[in-house]
XYZ file of C-alpha atoms in Angstrom:
619
model
C -60.807 53.811 19.202
C -63.101 54.941 16.459
C -63.515 51.860 14.804
C -64.181 52.792 11.058
C -60.583 52.750 9.669
C -59.259 54.899 12.455
C -58.763 55.258 16.257
C -59.533 58.221 18.002
C -57.860 58.378 21.372
C -57.271 60.932 24.191
C -54.482 61.896 26.595
C -54.738 64.649 29.266
C -52.122 65.035 31.923
C -52.713 67.670 34.666
C -50.982 69.173 37.494
C -50.144 67.633 41.020
C -47.626 67.735 43.785
C -44.770 65.203 44.633
C -41.390 65.027 46.669
C -38.029 65.231 44.831
C -34.723 63.501 45.198
C -32.949 66.287 43.499
C -31.063 68.990 45.128
C -33.178 72.204 45.884
C -30.471 74.296 44.302
C -31.662 73.300 40.759
C -34.581 70.900 39.989
C -34.650 71.393 36.226
C -34.239 68.474 34.025
C -32.198 69.493 31.041
C -32.839 67.294 28.009
C -31.201 67.866 24.738
C -32.136 66.039 21.435
C -30.152 66.337 18.089
C -32.204 65.988 14.956
C -29.233 66.863 12.760
C -27.144 63.753 13.574
C -29.137 60.698 12.578
C -27.439 57.234 12.917
C -29.148 53.965 11.765
C -32.354 55.915 11.878
C -31.966 56.878 15.455
C -31.427 60.172 17.127
C -29.549 60.936 20.425
C -30.962 62.129 23.719
C -29.149 63.435 26.669
C -30.280 64.066 30.072
C -28.874 66.370 32.646
C -30.777 65.917 35.908
C -28.934 68.138 38.062
C -27.665 67.116 41.472
C -29.042 64.013 43.182
C -28.967 63.351 46.936
C -30.152 59.727 46.704
C -27.583 56.995 46.391
C -29.551 55.340 43.459
C -31.991 56.319 41.222
C -34.284 54.893 38.644
C -34.965 56.377 34.942
C -38.082 55.389 33.306
C -39.519 55.642 29.889
C -43.330 55.509 29.793
C -44.857 52.042 29.493
C -48.255 53.522 28.835
C -49.638 56.867 28.326
C -53.253 57.694 29.191
C -55.941 57.584 26.509
C -54.356 54.666 24.603
C -55.655 52.209 27.135
C -53.051 49.731 25.953
C -49.300 49.029 27.034
C -46.831 50.728 24.694
C -43.627 50.060 26.274
C -41.653 53.070 24.511
C -38.581 51.734 26.328
C -38.015 48.983 23.651
C -36.920 51.563 21.296
C -34.158 52.706 23.500
C -30.624 51.493 23.124
C -27.042 52.185 24.120
C -28.110 53.872 27.430
C -25.018 55.160 29.440
C -24.563 57.083 32.745
C -21.688 59.402 33.108
C -20.145 60.965 36.318
C -18.761 64.549 36.266
C -15.368 63.334 35.056
C -16.936 61.703 32.006
C -16.481 58.132 33.686
C -19.366 55.702 33.020
C -21.337 54.802 36.028
C -22.882 51.320 36.442
C -26.480 51.066 34.855
C -28.932 48.160 35.117
C -31.975 47.454 33.035
C -34.796 46.484 35.560
C -37.585 46.052 32.786
C -38.307 47.034 29.420
C -38.862 50.571 30.387
C -36.733 51.213 33.601
C -32.961 51.531 34.219
C -31.345 51.866 37.809
C -28.325 53.911 38.224
C -26.223 53.500 41.280
C -23.841 55.954 42.751
C -26.600 58.623 41.713
C -24.886 61.345 43.751
C -22.012 61.247 41.077
C -24.275 61.240 38.127
C -23.781 64.157 35.788
C -25.870 62.907 32.528
C -27.181 59.931 30.885
C -27.315 59.554 27.186
C -29.151 57.013 24.816
C -30.172 56.454 21.326
C -34.019 56.338 20.195
C -35.374 54.754 17.141
C -38.563 55.446 15.677
C -41.875 53.340 15.635
C -43.042 54.295 12.123
C -40.643 52.005 10.128
C -39.616 49.717 13.132
C -39.283 45.978 12.052
C -39.997 45.383 15.984
C -43.402 43.973 16.498
C -45.230 46.525 18.749
C -48.704 47.676 19.566
C -48.271 51.385 19.573
C -50.727 53.233 17.464
C -49.487 55.290 14.568
C -50.777 58.632 15.954
C -49.133 57.748 19.381
C -45.806 56.890 17.521
C -42.671 58.610 16.323
C -41.039 59.226 12.985
C -37.475 59.896 12.374
C -36.961 61.088 8.764
C -33.685 62.837 8.301
C -34.026 66.233 6.859
C -37.721 65.753 5.953
C -39.889 65.036 9.027
C -39.732 64.435 12.812
C -42.945 63.356 14.554
C -42.069 63.602 18.347
C -44.608 61.995 20.623
C -42.248 62.893 23.476
C -42.845 59.664 25.752
C -40.982 57.988 22.860
C -37.851 60.137 23.496
C -37.915 61.617 27.035
C -38.506 59.833 30.442
C -38.425 60.784 34.058
C -36.571 59.881 37.282
C -38.755 57.972 39.458
C -40.109 60.147 42.252
C -39.172 63.258 40.498
C -41.888 63.593 37.693
C -42.925 67.014 39.114
C -39.683 68.655 38.375
C -39.531 71.339 35.554
C -37.948 70.491 32.205
C -35.990 72.389 29.864
C -35.936 70.697 26.386
C -33.188 71.730 23.828
C -33.780 70.440 20.292
C -31.157 71.308 17.527
C -32.695 70.646 14.096
C -32.277 71.366 10.232
C -32.872 75.140 9.440
C -35.429 74.489 6.996
C -37.807 72.572 9.340
C -40.138 74.398 11.562
C -41.832 73.043 14.692
C -45.482 73.040 15.717
C -46.400 72.358 19.307
C -48.059 73.767 22.473
C -45.042 73.605 24.475
C -43.532 77.024 25.517
C -40.705 77.781 22.966
C -38.039 80.455 23.994
C -37.191 80.707 20.450
C -39.867 83.203 19.420
C -38.102 85.487 16.849
C -36.755 82.303 14.671
C -33.888 84.439 13.447
C -31.873 81.425 14.002
C -34.096 78.544 13.106
C -31.619 75.616 14.210
C -32.211 75.444 17.784
C -35.476 75.435 20.056
C -35.562 75.618 23.709
C -38.913 74.449 25.261
C -40.007 74.732 28.887
C -42.242 72.493 30.921
C -43.278 72.702 34.487
C -43.379 68.893 34.983
C -42.842 65.740 33.111
C -46.661 65.511 32.350
C -46.399 68.562 30.294
C -43.459 67.053 28.429
C -45.290 63.851 27.620
C -48.555 65.773 26.767
C -47.129 68.097 24.209
C -46.119 66.439 20.822
C -43.803 68.339 18.654
C -43.627 67.963 14.862
C -40.737 69.280 12.515
C -41.555 69.681 8.959
C -41.163 72.115 6.063
C -43.528 75.021 6.253
C -46.976 73.947 5.446
C -49.263 75.583 7.980
C -52.330 77.824 8.393
C -53.094 79.845 11.535
C -56.235 81.751 12.722
C -58.125 82.824 15.616
C -61.776 81.920 16.378
C -63.755 83.045 19.462
C -60.483 83.748 21.367
C -58.773 80.432 20.474
C -55.497 80.600 18.400
C -55.623 77.667 16.068
C -52.694 76.200 14.077
C -52.521 73.297 11.744
C -49.277 72.116 10.264
C -49.491 69.330 7.518
C -46.659 67.125 6.416
C -47.582 65.685 2.889
C -44.397 63.740 1.835
C -45.239 63.980 -1.959
C -46.676 67.538 -1.582
C -50.276 66.289 -2.549
C -51.999 68.506 0.200
C -51.564 72.031 1.272
C -52.697 73.234 4.625
C -54.281 76.426 3.172
C -56.707 74.006 1.272
C -58.210 72.825 4.581
C -58.298 76.024 6.275
C -62.006 76.903 5.434
C -63.283 73.474 6.659
C -61.224 73.653 9.919
C -62.110 77.156 10.599
C -65.970 76.536 10.174
C -65.821 73.379 12.311
C -63.831 75.222 15.233
C -66.220 78.212 15.035
C -69.156 76.038 15.433
C -67.422 74.216 18.320
C -66.524 77.151 20.191
C -69.995 78.591 19.833
C -71.291 75.453 21.269
C -68.825 75.731 24.225
C -69.844 79.355 25.015
C -69.203 80.046 28.485
C -66.706 77.209 29.008
C -63.252 77.872 30.459
C -61.142 75.744 28.104
C -58.030 76.700 26.136
C -56.688 79.725 24.346
C -54.686 77.865 21.761
C -55.020 74.430 19.773
C -52.398 72.875 17.671
C -53.067 70.141 15.077
C -50.032 68.195 13.899
C -51.156 66.272 10.690
C -49.045 63.510 9.225
C -50.373 62.394 5.873
C -48.684 58.893 5.095
C -47.837 57.393 1.769
C -49.563 54.202 1.517
C -46.992 52.735 -0.791
C -44.514 53.169 2.100
C -46.732 52.373 5.052
C -49.507 49.867 4.698
C -51.334 50.988 7.883
C -54.962 49.853 8.251
C -55.349 51.624 11.512
C -54.963 55.474 11.854
C -56.729 58.645 13.253
C -55.778 61.091 15.990
C -54.286 61.067 19.619
C -55.544 63.988 21.858
C -53.200 65.856 23.985
C -53.829 68.871 26.437
C -54.195 71.714 23.769
C -53.149 69.930 20.701
C -53.720 66.679 18.687
C -51.478 64.443 16.578
C -53.220 63.382 13.401
C -52.260 60.432 10.843
C -54.191 59.774 7.783
C -53.427 58.605 4.314
C -52.032 61.126 1.688
C -54.091 59.373 -0.985
C -57.394 60.761 0.634
C -58.909 63.425 -1.484
C -59.532 67.029 -0.068
C -63.080 65.863 0.554
C -62.332 62.813 2.403
C -59.992 64.948 4.575
C -62.727 67.370 5.273
C -65.387 64.894 6.218
C -63.093 62.260 7.876
C -60.306 63.725 9.381
C -61.564 67.451 10.161
C -65.305 67.083 10.719
C -64.881 63.343 12.191
C -61.636 62.927 13.851
C -60.322 66.194 14.845
C -63.730 67.607 15.997
C -63.811 64.690 18.350
C -60.429 65.493 19.609
C -61.106 69.161 20.155
C -63.991 68.349 22.448
C -61.303 66.851 24.851
C -60.645 70.260 26.094
C -63.960 69.884 28.215
C -63.142 66.205 29.467
C -60.737 65.210 30.656
C -58.955 68.596 30.487
C -61.435 70.395 32.507
C -63.109 67.649 34.132
C -60.976 64.321 35.359
C -60.443 62.075 38.007
C -57.378 61.745 40.295
C -56.343 58.738 38.221
C -55.851 61.057 35.099
C -54.500 63.918 37.344
C -51.600 62.055 38.736
C -51.134 59.382 35.994
C -48.539 56.666 36.760
C -46.817 56.017 33.239
C -45.368 52.559 34.485
C -47.970 51.082 36.676
C -51.166 52.883 35.731
C -54.349 52.857 38.045
C -57.212 53.389 35.497
C -60.304 55.475 35.856
C -63.743 54.104 35.678
C -65.009 57.057 33.615
C -64.496 56.382 30.099
C -68.202 56.940 29.640
C -67.268 60.667 30.210
C -63.762 61.110 28.810
C -64.692 59.401 25.484
C -68.285 58.844 25.466
C -69.340 62.398 26.233
C -66.719 63.788 23.857
C -68.132 61.635 21.099
C -71.547 62.683 21.909
C -70.528 66.510 21.768
C -68.645 65.858 18.500
C -72.110 64.638 17.063
C -74.404 66.904 18.866
C -72.665 70.344 18.219
C -73.140 69.632 14.341
C -77.077 69.541 14.501
C -76.945 72.208 17.454
C -75.074 74.591 15.155
C -76.850 74.063 11.891
C -74.108 71.997 10.276
C -76.289 68.814 9.750
C -79.971 68.138 9.945
C -81.807 66.723 12.895
C -82.456 63.433 10.877
C -78.825 63.180 9.785
C -78.086 63.452 13.657
C -80.507 60.576 14.484
C -79.071 58.541 11.706
C -75.573 58.911 13.304
C -77.221 57.831 16.699
C -78.789 54.803 15.073
C -75.526 53.646 13.555
C -74.040 53.878 17.031
C -76.939 51.704 18.379
C -76.209 49.242 15.823
C -72.478 49.216 16.300
C -72.825 49.036 20.212
C -74.667 45.813 19.931
C -71.611 44.156 18.565
C -70.048 44.439 21.811
C -71.165 43.033 25.255
C -74.271 45.262 25.794
C -74.781 44.185 29.567
C -71.164 44.697 30.639
C -70.797 47.258 33.544
C -69.275 50.330 31.704
C -67.578 51.475 34.780
C -66.110 48.090 35.646
C -64.887 47.808 31.821
C -63.143 51.200 32.138
C -61.355 50.432 35.466
C -60.093 46.922 33.997
C -59.459 48.042 30.456
C -55.937 46.644 30.264
C -57.171 43.199 30.903
C -58.153 41.226 27.635
C -61.625 40.602 28.746
C -62.567 44.154 28.852
C -59.879 45.555 26.281
C -61.844 43.848 23.521
C -64.990 46.064 24.514
C -62.797 49.290 24.291
C -64.276 50.394 21.062
C -67.679 50.568 22.561
C -66.729 53.674 24.335
C -67.162 55.539 21.026
C -70.686 53.802 20.391
C -72.389 52.978 23.632
C -70.417 55.662 25.552
C -71.859 58.330 23.070
C -75.240 56.827 23.708
C -75.043 56.978 27.440
C -74.350 60.795 26.817
C -77.439 60.921 24.513
C -79.626 59.105 27.132
C -78.331 61.048 30.045
C -79.113 64.321 27.991
C -82.658 63.419 27.220
C -83.260 62.405 30.783
C -81.809 65.725 32.091
C -83.917 67.681 29.416
C -87.123 65.673 30.608
C -86.523 66.445 34.209
C -85.718 70.092 33.859
C -88.609 70.575 31.327
C -85.917 71.556 28.650
C -83.616 73.962 30.617
C -80.864 71.771 31.519
C -78.827 69.047 29.572
C -75.448 67.226 29.584
C -73.807 70.464 28.157
C -75.138 72.383 31.185
C -74.012 69.531 33.352
C -70.366 69.343 31.934
C -70.082 73.229 32.302
C -71.002 72.965 35.912
C -68.590 70.198 36.494
C -65.682 72.200 34.913
C -66.448 74.975 37.371
C -66.780 72.821 40.390
C -63.474 70.811 39.587
C -61.584 72.071 36.614
C -58.098 71.852 35.282
C -56.291 71.469 38.626
C -58.887 70.014 40.799
C -59.638 66.417 40.169
C -62.750 64.476 41.286
C -62.494 61.274 43.264
C -63.302 58.295 41.001
C -65.636 56.653 43.267
C -67.571 59.727 44.280
C -68.333 61.562 40.975
C -71.552 59.801 40.189
C -73.067 60.590 43.410
C -71.856 64.106 43.003
C -73.689 64.372 39.658
C -76.933 62.900 41.143
C -76.676 65.645 44.037
C -76.404 68.207 41.281
C -79.278 66.970 39.247
C -82.045 64.388 39.844
C -82.714 61.205 41.618
C -83.788 59.518 38.494
C -80.201 60.094 37.095
C -78.826 58.023 39.993
C -81.424 55.227 38.868
C -80.060 55.364 35.170
C -76.312 55.169 36.635
C -77.323 52.107 38.905
C -79.095 50.155 36.128
C -77.093 51.252 32.906
C -73.599 52.563 33.881
C -72.365 50.899 36.819
C -74.910 48.128 36.460
C -75.467 45.547 33.423
C -79.104 46.364 32.260
C -79.128 47.241 28.530
C -80.629 50.774 27.634
C -84.106 50.833 25.898
C -83.171 53.453 23.414
C -86.601 53.198 21.625
C -88.267 54.300 24.869
C -85.855 57.147 25.451
C -86.103 58.458 21.767
C -90.023 58.166 21.973
C -90.017 60.828 24.671
C -88.621 63.320 22.064
C -90.693 62.141 19.114
C -88.233 59.880 17.518
C -89.840 56.433 16.578
C -88.878 53.205 14.710
C -90.059 52.640 11.007
C -89.504 49.463 9.093
C -88.742 49.388 5.319
C -87.678 46.589 2.737
C -84.469 47.332 0.709
C -82.582 45.197 -1.827
C -79.834 42.768 -0.518
C -77.025 41.040 -2.044
C -75.423 37.902 -0.480
C -73.038 39.856 1.437
C -74.226 43.568 1.678
C -77.415 45.168 1.583
C -78.307 48.433 -0.601
C -77.148 50.556 2.410
C -73.675 48.969 2.322
C -74.393 47.137 5.861
C -72.723 43.712 5.906
C -74.363 40.252 6.757
C -71.046 38.866 8.014
C -68.974 39.031 11.136
C -65.776 37.560 12.642
C -65.635 35.191 15.623
C -62.774 34.879 18.131
C -61.161 32.315 16.015
C -60.951 34.897 13.192
C -63.502 32.854 11.020
C -66.147 34.693 9.034
C -69.774 33.716 9.913
C -73.293 34.878 8.930
C -75.158 37.144 11.491
C -78.646 36.596 12.608
C -80.623 38.969 10.098
C -83.237 38.366 7.524
C -81.862 37.895 3.818
C -84.259 36.345 1.483
C -81.301 35.520 -0.980
C -79.208 33.699 1.745
C -82.442 32.014 2.966
C -83.103 30.561 -0.543
C -79.531 29.178 -0.501
C -80.035 27.686 2.811
C -77.760 29.798 4.835
C -78.485 29.938 8.650
C -77.447 32.404 11.294
C -74.177 31.345 12.729
C -72.919 29.404 9.622
C -68.955 29.953 9.287
C -68.337 30.727 5.585
C -65.632 28.174 4.155
C -65.877 28.601 0.421
C -67.429 30.695 -2.323
C -67.772 28.929 -5.690
C -64.964 26.613 -4.857
C -62.477 29.029 -3.470
C -61.569 29.112 0.176
C -62.524 32.162 1.985
C -60.386 33.983 4.692
C -60.196 37.595 6.010
C -57.554 38.366 3.534
C -59.813 37.669 0.483
C -63.197 38.204 1.610
C -63.303 41.879 0.177
C -62.678 40.039 -3.257
C -65.721 37.864 -3.045
C -67.834 40.718 -2.007
C -66.684 42.622 -4.873
C -67.464 39.776 -7.264
C -70.881 39.326 -5.730
C -71.974 42.625 -7.165
C -71.509 40.961 -10.780
C -73.482 37.794 -9.918
C -76.844 37.718 -12.090
C -79.965 35.817 -13.033
C -78.831 32.449 -14.394
C -75.639 32.036 -12.448
C -75.185 29.299 -10.097
C -74.012 30.367 -6.459
C -72.112 27.717 -4.156
C -71.293 28.347 -0.567
C -69.383 25.690 1.665
C -70.281 26.505 5.318
C -69.625 24.877 8.660
C -72.538 24.364 10.758
C -72.205 22.534 14.116
C -68.659 21.241 13.231
C -70.125 19.660 9.849
C -69.214 21.010 6.450
C -72.407 21.617 4.092
C -72.427 22.336 0.516
C -75.116 24.945 -0.148
C -75.940 25.294 -3.900
C -78.678 27.314 -5.829
C -79.547 29.692 -8.648
C -78.841 33.371 -8.032
C -81.691 35.254 -6.228
C -82.045 39.019 -6.080
C -82.658 39.246 -2.240
C -84.327 41.660 0.306
C -84.002 42.436 3.749
C -85.659 44.534 6.352
C -84.148 47.772 7.983
C -85.552 49.688 10.942
C -84.948 53.314 10.495
C -85.451 55.960 13.321
C -87.633 58.827 12.017
C -88.555 62.161 13.337
C -92.263 62.642 14.085
C -93.991 65.737 12.322
C -95.418 67.272 15.437
C -97.021 70.599 16.123
C -94.876 73.199 17.915
C -97.132 72.850 20.950
C -96.795 69.194 21.261
C -94.589 68.412 24.448
C -92.423 65.884 22.499
C -91.734 68.605 20.039
C -90.721 71.022 22.777
C -88.410 68.586 24.496
C -86.657 67.635 21.128
C -86.114 71.366 20.291
C -84.556 71.849 23.818
C -82.378 68.596 23.294
C -81.033 69.448 19.893
C -81.051 73.256 19.713
C -80.666 74.893 23.319
C -77.369 75.656 24.774
């Protein structure tokens, strides 16, 4: 989850083999979804599984999808589920858990039917991220993350699917699923095909009025469909920024075997309708679902959505699409076995999303270093000595889940560190980009690696020092010395004094944090204004100028603090060691110290300069 105001998350489901309980005569699961008949904000789904040979069968809706790293329990939005025999009589069906239903007399089963509610406007409390969610807006928009609508019969996940969707004629689909309706002479019914359930779950569909751009860059067909409920944004206005980004990314990935198409499904929400504080994108096999505020300006969407979030999602075509473990390759949607390698799936992906920009000349070298400096600072808000592989393997447990956000911070820094070490060992000739390319050749879309063996494989492909790095900083619990690594490429620390208010410095960095009890406290950072008032590190802020403070109103006080001036009296109540203290004093214009990472000016012949050029500019 990219923790600014959005989450960026990935899904990649890829091929495997399994036995089936369905008669060999016809293994195809026939699914029908009717988007024309909406009842109580629900749509009807019918499943025709073909002929079963087993006496009983279990139908499951996913409890979790890979990449979200949290339980979703999509089954909670399914209601009125029924099973029918070939004469139209109801069969007994029993609910085993929130996402599973057992059907007895399965040899008689003709079809099952049920109704599905959407997550966007649900009054049910749930933990499904909006970009992994579903929307049913009659005649206007259907945002179909298919795990929310279509399930699988236990033991039959490898069977092919045929998905028929009837819909209003003025709404058009965007998806990477194969659609047999190519002519669109009749735009009221689409028939999609998937070779297995994983392709169903991994290919979202959005139906919306036409607001789409299409172009081809370096052999990749790109399509972006935008739903803007109040017609604020047009996809055409975003085309130039998107094309520029994809061109740079595909240039960066020259020589990689990835994808020949990429679809971007954008839902721009009205904040007056949905008060969502978290939003972003969810990556799929060759597409991504994106949810951002409609109130964002064109520039904000270009910088935050396209150059930030979507660029990250695009790089998932490298990992886990081309490089992934058995746990991802044969994902269990209801009893998941998580992989150890979030450092690769999310960390390397996030690192590439930053590295390609400096590599392709979209940003300066100092801009890139500043971004890495920000990630270093952000990573220290998490447990910096927690084994990254252990966290990844146990990410569904609360102890580790609270550190998930670090995959986009320290995960990217692991990628950076590995890149510098590889460039140093190879005298600039080989880096993380080369490593991921070689891994994609060695393994690839249909050949997963073994979770416990991939680190040894990488060491065998590279250098013993990489094994030492893994043992200490990836599987081990030793913090990475970023200053020592960056010094190898001529990037050094430099201190500077800047202005500071009582809550923010002039760089907009905050002096506050939140503890497990959701209380606001002052962090351990020098601030002459806070020191003059008597504030100490760890003090819990109780009130400001006589008014109680909480998470809901702290932004108000931060805003008010900009108006404080010489002659004003400032009063804080803080809790220190269980005791409430009143701190009062005259307004003071404060200062603080910041440490910047700066690029040394070195001659072209300097070894550090040569290594830095190879790190940031070579392919």
